């Protein structure tokens, strides 16, 4: 009986049942371990949702992505706070410091002093900008509640931006895999371009 009912579930519904939890977990993981390309995940999910017939598929991708990013950020910030209070720090705090070069950290501290929590919004949209700003907030001993207030619009803007990239890729091609390929390529280029530009500037005479 159960197997027969499962067999009658439309493939699109099955994809959604598996896809949304997977998207949520991967984005949370990407927030805690900043090596997972979460922007590409959101764009790819948006491409698939664009080609689905479900009326709220894109809205679900947006909501799941923003919520997962927010919860992941809060968890990482809370772990960073624990590390700041500990005499020996923590591996999470060490990982944050490793991914925040001194020059980027100084810039983040200056922007945080000038603009407050509003800088969190830009930090989510600028590639590799989230971790230096988060470390600056930790060093400024910003309370978790205040960090959360600034992180809400940051995660919403981030999810919307990468979803629009996915919608653009999905609208250009009939086949979802083609749109996914374009969306992933765009997000990778966006992520890599600032780092390459900084290297070019440093190597220039």
XYZ file of N, CA and C in Angstrom:
615
model
N 0.840 -1.202 0.000
C 0.000 0.000 0.000
C 0.878 1.255 0.000
N 1.863 1.292 0.918
C 2.731 2.470 1.012
C 3.570 2.628 -0.238
N 4.099 1.476 -0.746
C 4.914 1.537 -1.959
C 4.076 1.972 -3.151
N 2.858 1.523 -3.175
C 1.986 1.904 -4.280
C 1.690 3.391 -4.252
N 1.474 3.941 -3.064
C 1.224 5.367 -2.933
C 2.462 6.174 -3.305
N 3.641 5.687 -2.889
C 4.893 6.393 -3.202
C 5.126 6.431 -4.698
N 4.732 5.345 -5.363
C 4.935 5.287 -6.810
C 4.059 6.273 -7.544
N 2.954 6.680 -6.899
C 2.038 7.606 -7.539
C 2.439 9.069 -7.338
N 3.446 9.333 -6.513
C 3.889 10.706 -6.277
C 4.541 11.255 -7.539
N 4.116 12.416 -8.017
C 4.717 12.984 -9.234
C 6.210 13.242 -9.039
N 7.012 13.048 -10.078
C 8.451 13.277 -9.960
C 8.790 14.668 -9.447
N 8.030 15.684 -9.832
C 8.314 17.048 -9.388
C 8.133 17.185 -7.880
N 7.104 16.559 -7.347
C 6.878 16.603 -5.905
C 7.992 15.882 -5.163
N 8.441 14.776 -5.742
C 9.551 14.047 -5.130
C 10.815 14.890 -5.115
N 11.071 15.584 -6.213
C 12.247 16.454 -6.285
C 12.186 17.541 -5.212
N 11.011 18.111 -5.019
C 10.865 19.166 -4.021
C 11.057 18.621 -2.610
N 10.504 17.431 -2.355
C 10.604 16.837 -1.029
C 12.052 16.548 -0.657
N 12.841 16.167 -1.650
C 14.260 15.890 -1.399
C 15.094 17.165 -1.529
N 14.738 18.003 -2.500
C 15.574 19.154 -2.841
C 15.610 20.237 -1.784
N 14.475 20.592 -1.204
C 14.448 21.688 -0.237
C 15.238 21.365 1.035
N 15.041 20.186 1.635
C 15.878 19.865 2.807
C 17.364 19.805 2.469
N 17.687 19.259 1.291
C 19.100 19.191 0.890
C 19.682 20.586 0.713
N 18.910 21.469 0.066
C 19.356 22.847 -0.119
C 19.578 23.525 1.220
N 18.645 23.329 2.137
C 18.752 23.922 3.470
C 20.023 23.454 4.174
N 20.250 22.157 4.207
C 21.404 21.605 4.926
C 22.725 22.041 4.291
N 22.775 22.065 2.960
C 24.014 22.449 2.282
C 24.352 23.918 2.513
N 23.344 24.780 2.552
C 23.603 26.201 2.789
C 24.040 26.433 4.235
N 23.393 25.743 5.175
C 23.831 25.840 6.577
C 25.277 25.372 6.697
N 25.596 24.253 6.050
C 26.968 23.737 6.072
C 27.928 24.737 5.447
N 27.494 25.364 4.347
C 28.343 26.343 3.679
C 28.584 27.577 4.521
N 27.616 27.933 5.380
C 27.815 29.068 6.286
C 28.798 28.726 7.386
N 28.747 27.479 7.855
C 29.650 27.054 8.931
C 31.046 26.734 8.416
N 31.111 26.173 7.229
C 32.402 25.819 6.613
C 32.474 26.568 5.289
N 33.047 27.769 5.293
C 32.962 28.660 4.111
C 33.789 28.208 2.914
N 33.576 26.971 2.492
C 34.217 26.487 1.263
C 33.161 25.954 0.294
N 31.952 25.733 0.817
C 30.855 25.273 -0.044
C 30.303 26.466 -0.821
N 30.229 26.373 -2.163
C 29.729 27.513 -2.970
C 28.218 27.671 -2.836
N 27.777 28.285 -1.755
C 26.341 28.373 -1.476
C 25.599 29.231 -2.505
N 26.257 30.248 -3.037
C 25.620 31.060 -4.064
C 25.254 30.232 -5.284
N 26.156 29.347 -5.683
C 25.887 28.469 -6.828
C 24.749 27.508 -6.524
N 24.634 27.081 -5.270
C 23.537 26.196 -4.880
C 22.187 26.898 -5.051
N 22.119 28.150 -4.589
C 20.874 28.910 -4.689
C 20.515 29.143 -6.156
N 21.491 29.536 -6.958
C 21.231 29.798 -8.377
C 20.781 28.530 -9.096
N 21.424 27.408 -8.793
C 21.049 26.145 -9.433
C 19.637 25.727 -9.035
N 19.318 25.884 -7.744
C 17.973 25.542 -7.277
C 16.931 26.451 -7.928
N 17.286 27.718 -8.143
C 16.363 28.652 -8.790
C 16.110 28.271 -10.239
N 17.140 27.778 -10.921
C 16.962 27.323 -12.305
C 15.958 26.182 -12.355
N 16.146 25.199 -11.478
C 15.238 24.047 -11.448
C 13.822 24.496 -11.111
N 13.689 25.393 -10.121
C 12.370 25.887 -9.716
C 11.707 26.668 -10.843
N 12.501 27.387 -11.622
C 11.970 28.180 -12.744
C 11.288 27.286 -13.773
N 11.807 26.075 -13.949
C 11.268 25.159 -14.955
C 10.171 24.258 -14.393
N 9.853 24.398 -13.112
C 8.801 23.586 -12.526
C 7.437 24.270 -12.680
N 6.385 23.470 -12.566
C 5.031 24.012 -12.699
C 4.457 24.461 -11.356
N 5.090 24.069 -10.249
C 4.595 24.458 -8.929
C 4.606 25.979 -8.813
N 3.498 26.599 -8.387
C 3.404 28.067 -8.385
C 4.334 28.751 -7.383
N 4.687 28.047 -6.308
C 5.483 28.693 -5.264
C 6.906 28.124 -5.178
N 7.354 27.476 -6.243
C 8.677 26.841 -6.210
C 9.786 27.873 -5.991
N 9.738 28.970 -6.726
C 10.766 30.003 -6.584
C 10.702 30.659 -5.211
N 9.495 30.864 -4.715
C 9.345 31.452 -3.385
C 9.911 30.526 -2.311
N 9.716 29.225 -2.492
C 10.257 28.253 -1.542
C 11.785 28.253 -1.568
N 12.360 28.325 -2.752
C 13.829 28.382 -2.857
C 14.356 29.621 -2.137
N 13.689 30.742 -2.361
C 14.098 31.990 -1.707
C 14.001 31.875 -0.187
N 12.877 31.383 0.310
C 12.681 31.286 1.748
C 13.636 30.311 2.405
N 13.796 29.140 1.803
C 14.694 28.126 2.357
C 16.135 28.629 2.362
N 16.556 29.274 1.271
C 17.938 29.760 1.157
C 18.226 30.854 2.180
N 17.320 31.823 2.301
C 17.531 32.924 3.236
C 17.543 32.426 4.678
N 16.613 31.539 5.013
C 16.543 31.010 6.381
C 17.785 30.198 6.719
N 18.221 29.355 5.790
C 19.404 28.533 6.035
C 20.651 29.397 6.208
N 20.788 30.417 5.366
C 21.939 31.318 5.483
C 21.932 32.047 6.826
N 20.759 32.499 7.236
C 20.628 33.217 8.502
C 20.978 32.323 9.685
N 20.422 31.116 9.718
C 20.704 30.206 10.829
C 22.174 29.780 10.835
N 22.741 29.574 9.648
C 24.155 29.225 9.571
C 25.054 30.350 10.074
N 24.721 31.581 9.695
C 25.485 32.736 10.164
C 25.404 32.869 11.684
N 24.186 32.707 12.220
C 24.010 32.820 13.674
C 24.808 31.753 14.407
N 24.781 30.539 13.879
C 25.521 29.450 14.520
C 27.017 29.728 14.500
N 27.526 30.184 13.356
C 28.958 30.467 13.259
C 29.350 31.638 14.155
N 28.500 32.657 14.227
C 28.800 33.809 15.076
C 28.788 33.407 16.547
N 27.833 32.564 16.923
C 27.754 32.091 18.304
C 28.996 31.269 18.653
N 29.427 30.418 17.737
C 30.644 29.630 17.958
C 31.862 30.548 18.046
N 31.875 31.605 17.212
C 32.972 32.567 17.285
C 33.003 33.307 18.606
N 31.819 33.649 19.130
C 31.746 34.314 20.432
C 32.301 33.423 21.533
N 31.957 32.146 21.478
C 32.497 31.202 22.466
C 34.014 31.135 22.372
N 34.523 31.159 21.144
C 35.964 31.130 20.963
C 36.638 32.389 21.494
N 35.984 33.546 21.321
C 36.545 34.805 21.822
C 36.614 34.809 23.350
N 35.638 34.162 23.995
C 35.615 34.136 25.459
C 36.532 33.071 26.035
N 36.901 32.103 25.218
C 37.757 31.020 25.693
C 39.223 31.439 25.666
N 39.983 30.961 26.634
C 41.417 31.287 26.688
C 42.157 30.705 25.493
N 41.762 29.535 25.085
C 42.453 28.857 23.990
C 41.749 29.044 22.645
N 40.706 29.878 22.633
C 39.972 30.085 21.398
C 39.196 28.840 21.005
N 38.956 28.662 19.728
C 38.258 27.478 19.217
C 38.641 27.278 17.768
N 38.373 26.080 17.271
C 38.717 25.806 15.861
C 37.846 26.622 14.919
N 36.626 26.953 15.351
C 35.756 27.774 14.521
C 36.299 29.195 14.413
N 36.741 29.742 15.557
C 37.321 31.084 15.545
C 38.611 31.101 14.733
N 39.402 30.036 14.862
C 40.640 29.947 14.082
C 40.341 29.903 12.584
N 39.281 29.180 12.214
C 38.907 29.100 10.799
C 38.456 30.454 10.279
N 37.730 31.207 11.116
C 37.293 32.553 10.718
C 38.499 33.457 10.504
N 39.463 33.391 11.425
C 40.650 34.246 11.321
C 41.490 33.888 10.107
N 41.568 32.602 9.776
C 42.360 32.178 8.619
C 41.794 32.736 7.319
N 40.481 32.947 7.284
C 39.827 33.414 6.058
C 39.565 34.918 6.075
N 40.225 35.619 6.990
C 40.086 37.074 7.062
C 41.477 37.708 7.013
N 42.008 37.950 5.805
C 43.321 38.591 5.687
C 43.351 39.932 6.426
N 44.548 40.315 6.851
C 44.677 41.505 7.693
C 44.138 42.758 7.013
N 44.420 42.918 5.729
C 43.940 44.120 5.037
C 42.418 44.128 4.919
N 41.813 42.945 4.644
C 40.361 42.868 4.560
C 39.722 43.104 5.921
N 40.378 42.608 6.966
C 39.850 42.809 8.320
C 39.869 44.285 8.702
N 40.946 44.975 8.359
C 41.032 46.411 8.664
C 39.946 47.191 7.924
N 39.716 46.833 6.672
C 38.650 47.491 5.908
C 37.283 47.217 6.532
N 37.073 45.970 6.955
C 35.796 45.610 7.565
C 35.581 46.352 8.873
N 36.639 46.488 9.667
C 36.522 47.210 10.932
C 36.207 48.678 10.704
N 36.834 49.274 9.693
C 36.565 50.683 9.387
C 35.126 50.872 8.920
N 34.638 49.961 8.060
C 33.262 50.070 7.568
C 32.256 49.813 8.677
N 32.592 48.891 9.571
C 31.696 48.605 10.692
C 31.594 49.810 11.618
N 32.722 50.477 11.858
C 32.713 51.661 12.710
C 31.929 52.799 12.071
N 31.962 52.877 10.737
C 31.297 53.978 10.044
C 29.809 53.725 9.815
N 29.441 52.468 9.542
C 28.067 52.184 9.120
C 27.306 51.242 10.049
N 27.967 50.670 11.037
C 27.281 49.773 11.954
C 26.856 48.482 11.274
N 25.722 47.936 11.708
C 25.284 46.626 11.213
C 24.877 46.654 9.739
N 24.695 47.837 9.160
C 24.351 47.913 7.738
C 25.428 47.289 6.856
N 26.661 47.273 7.361
C 27.755 46.709 6.580
C 27.559 45.205 6.369
N 26.743 44.561 7.211
C 26.488 43.134 7.057
C 25.783 42.838 5.729
N 24.930 43.753 5.294
C 24.213 43.541 4.033
C 25.194 43.460 2.872
N 26.104 44.409 2.810
C 27.102 44.405 1.734
C 28.054 43.227 1.859
N 28.359 42.834 3.089
C 29.313 41.738 3.286
C 28.791 40.440 2.690
N 27.490 40.255 2.684
C 26.899 39.041 2.129
C 26.890 39.075 0.601
N 26.864 40.271 0.035
C 26.799 40.399 -1.420
C 28.178 40.452 -2.060
N 29.183 40.893 -1.313
C 30.540 40.969 -1.843
C 31.219 39.616 -1.646
N 31.757 39.010 -2.704
C 32.447 37.730 -2.560
C 33.560 37.801 -1.525
N 33.599 36.809 -0.634
C 34.600 36.711 0.437
C 34.523 37.881 1.403
N 33.374 38.557 1.447
C 33.242 39.693 2.362
C 32.601 39.342 3.684
N 31.921 38.200 3.754
C 31.164 37.834 4.958
C 32.066 37.562 6.144
N 33.129 36.795 5.954
C 33.969 36.363 7.074
C 34.743 37.527 7.699
N 35.407 38.407 6.917
C 36.089 39.549 7.549
C 35.145 40.433 8.362
N 33.934 40.670 7.853
C 32.979 41.506 8.587
C 32.508 40.789 9.849
N 32.288 39.483 9.754
C 31.886 38.731 10.940
C 32.973 38.775 11.999
N 34.226 38.632 11.592
C 35.327 38.709 12.556
C 35.421 40.105 13.159
N 35.189 41.128 12.346
C 35.192 42.502 12.867
C 34.093 42.682 13.915
N 32.922 42.096 13.664
C 31.828 42.160 14.639
C 32.200 41.433 15.922
N 32.865 40.289 15.795
C 33.298 39.542 16.971
C 34.309 40.337 17.788
N 35.259 40.956 17.104
C 36.295 41.725 17.794
C 35.714 42.983 18.440
N 34.627 43.502 17.856
C 33.950 44.656 18.451
C 32.986 44.247 19.566
N 32.902 42.924 19.828
C 32.031 42.373 20.875
C 30.569 42.748 20.651
N 30.146 42.676 19.391
C 28.751 42.945 19.060
C 27.875 41.821 19.611
N 26.804 42.143 20.328
C 25.910 41.099 20.849
C 25.276 40.285 19.730
N 24.959 39.045 20.018
C 24.354 38.162 19.020
C 23.047 38.738 18.490
N 22.255 39.354 19.368
C 20.970 39.915 18.942
C 21.170 41.037 17.931
N 22.155 41.889 18.164
C 22.419 42.989 17.231
C 22.937 42.452 15.905
N 23.798 41.438 15.971
C 24.300 40.816 14.746
C 23.146 40.214 13.946
N 22.227 39.554 14.646
C 21.078 38.931 13.980
C 20.215 39.971 13.288
N 20.040 41.137 13.910
C 19.231 42.197 13.307
C 19.815 42.646 11.968
N 21.118 42.776 11.907
C 21.749 43.180 10.657
C 21.846 42.052 9.647
N 21.852 40.807 10.141
C 22.038 39.669 9.243
C 20.755 39.285 8.509
N 19.601 39.651 9.063
C 18.333 39.317 8.405
C 18.244 39.944 7.007
N 18.367 41.280 6.864
C 18.320 41.848 5.507
C 19.485 41.387 4.644
N 20.629 41.086 5.274
C 21.784 40.607 4.504
C 21.471 39.272 3.836
N 20.880 38.349 4.571
C 20.561 37.033 4.014
C 19.438 37.117 2.987
N 18.467 37.998 3.212
C 17.390 38.180 2.240
C 17.925 38.727 0.921
N 18.805 39.735 1.013
C 19.394 40.324 -0.196
C 20.278 39.314 -0.919
N 21.019 38.519 -0.148
C 21.899 37.500 -0.741
C 21.090 36.448 -1.487
N 20.045 35.933 -0.837
C 19.222 34.902 -1.469
C 18.546 35.441 -2.731
N 18.058 36.669 -2.674
C 17.390 37.265 -3.831
C 18.365 37.456 -4.989
N 19.569 37.932 -4.701
C 20.566 38.183 -5.744
C 20.924 36.915 -6.499
N 21.242 35.853 -5.756
C 21.652 34.609 -6.421
C 20.463 33.891 -7.057
N 19.269 34.123 -6.530
C 18.104 33.548 -7.178
C 17.848 34.233 -8.525
N 18.049 35.529 -8.575
C 17.882 36.248 -9.847
C 18.878 35.760 -10.892
N 20.092 35.440 -10.443
C 21.080 34.878 -11.374
C 20.566 33.552 -11.938
N 19.984 32.730 -11.052
C 19.424 31.455 -11.498
C 18.255 31.630 -12.434
N 17.381 32.588 -12.142
C 16.233 32.844 -13.018
C 16.710 33.301 -14.394
N 17.750 34.130 -14.408
C 18.317 34.570 -15.689
C 18.828 33.375 -16.483
N 19.576 32.492 -15.819
C 20.078 31.306 -16.506
C 18.952 30.393 -16.967
N 17.915 30.255 -16.134
C 16.798 29.385 -16.493
C 15.969 29.928 -17.637
N 15.892 31.252 -17.748
C 15.076 31.860 -18.809
C 15.756 31.812 -20.174
N 17.054 31.600 -20.186
C 17.787 31.605 -21.451
C 17.732 30.266 -22.177
N 17.463 29.191 -21.430
C 17.522 27.857 -22.031
C 16.278 27.053 -21.675
N 15.912 26.145 -22.563
C 14.756 25.293 -22.326
C 15.080 24.164 -21.367
N 16.286 23.650 -21.462
C 16.681 22.531 -20.604
C 17.246 23.054 -19.281
N 16.763 22.528 -18.133
C 17.258 23.002 -16.833
C 18.764 22.857 -16.646
N 19.353 21.761 -17.173
C 20.785 21.550 -16.938
C 21.621 22.640 -17.620
N 21.126 23.175 -18.745
C 21.846 24.254 -19.412
C 21.812 25.525 -18.564
N 20.652 25.808 -18.010
C 20.543 26.973 -17.122
C 21.390 26.826 -15.883
N 21.437 25.608 -15.330
C 22.271 25.354 -14.147
C 23.738 25.609 -14.473
N 24.175 25.136 -15.648
C 25.573 25.327 -16.051
C 25.908 26.813 -16.151
N 25.005 27.580 -16.745
C 25.233 29.024 -16.869
C 25.236 29.694 -15.503
N 24.291 29.317 -14.638
C 24.191 29.922 -13.312
C 25.435 29.623 -12.481
N 25.897 28.378 -12.526
C 27.098 28.015 -11.770
C 28.309 28.772 -12.296
N 28.424 28.872 -13.625
C 29.542 29.609 -14.222
C 29.534 31.066 -13.788
N 28.360 31.703 -13.795
C 28.255 33.105 -13.389
C 28.639 33.295 -11.930
N 28.137 32.415 -11.055
C 28.440 32.562 -9.629
C 29.916 32.316 -9.337
N 30.511 31.365 -10.057
C 31.957 31.122 -9.869
C 32.759 32.338 -10.327
N 32.383 32.905 -11.469
C 33.087 34.093 -11.963
C 32.951 35.257 -10.981
N 31.751 35.428 -10.427
C 31.528 36.498 -9.454
C 32.379 36.285 -8.211
N 32.532 35.029 -7.802
C 33.308 34.719 -6.602
C 34.809 34.889 -6.824
N 35.265 34.528 -8.031
C 36.710 34.520 -8.303
C 37.219 35.888 -8.747
N 36.394 36.669 -9.418
C 36.836 37.927 -10.022
C 37.497 38.896 -9.037
N 36.909 39.151 -7.846
C 37.564 40.104 -6.931
C 38.957 39.672 -6.495
N 39.123 38.371 -6.220
C 40.436 37.879 -5.818
C 41.465 38.031 -6.929
N 41.073 37.718 -8.155
C 41.986 37.880 -9.290
C 42.347 39.344 -9.497
N 41.374 40.228 -9.334
C 41.622 41.655 -9.503
C 42.618 42.170 -8.462
N 42.484 41.692 -7.209
C 43.433 42.112 -6.161
C 44.832 41.617 -6.469
N 44.963 40.389 -7.004
C 46.285 39.869 -7.350
C 46.914 40.668 -8.473
N 46.089 41.029 -9.459
C 46.606 41.834 -10.578
C 47.098 43.183 -10.076
N 46.350 43.803 -9.167
C 46.754 45.100 -8.632
C 48.033 45.017 -7.827
N 48.183 43.912 -7.084
C 49.399 43.748 -6.272
C 50.633 43.513 -7.138
N 50.436 42.762 -8.238
C 51.576 42.449 -9.108
C 51.918 43.585 -10.057
N 50.994 44.544 -10.205
C 51.263 45.656 -11.105
C 52.349 46.557 -10.531
N 53.240 47.078 -11.372
C 54.345 47.933 -10.886
C 53.824 49.273 -10.378
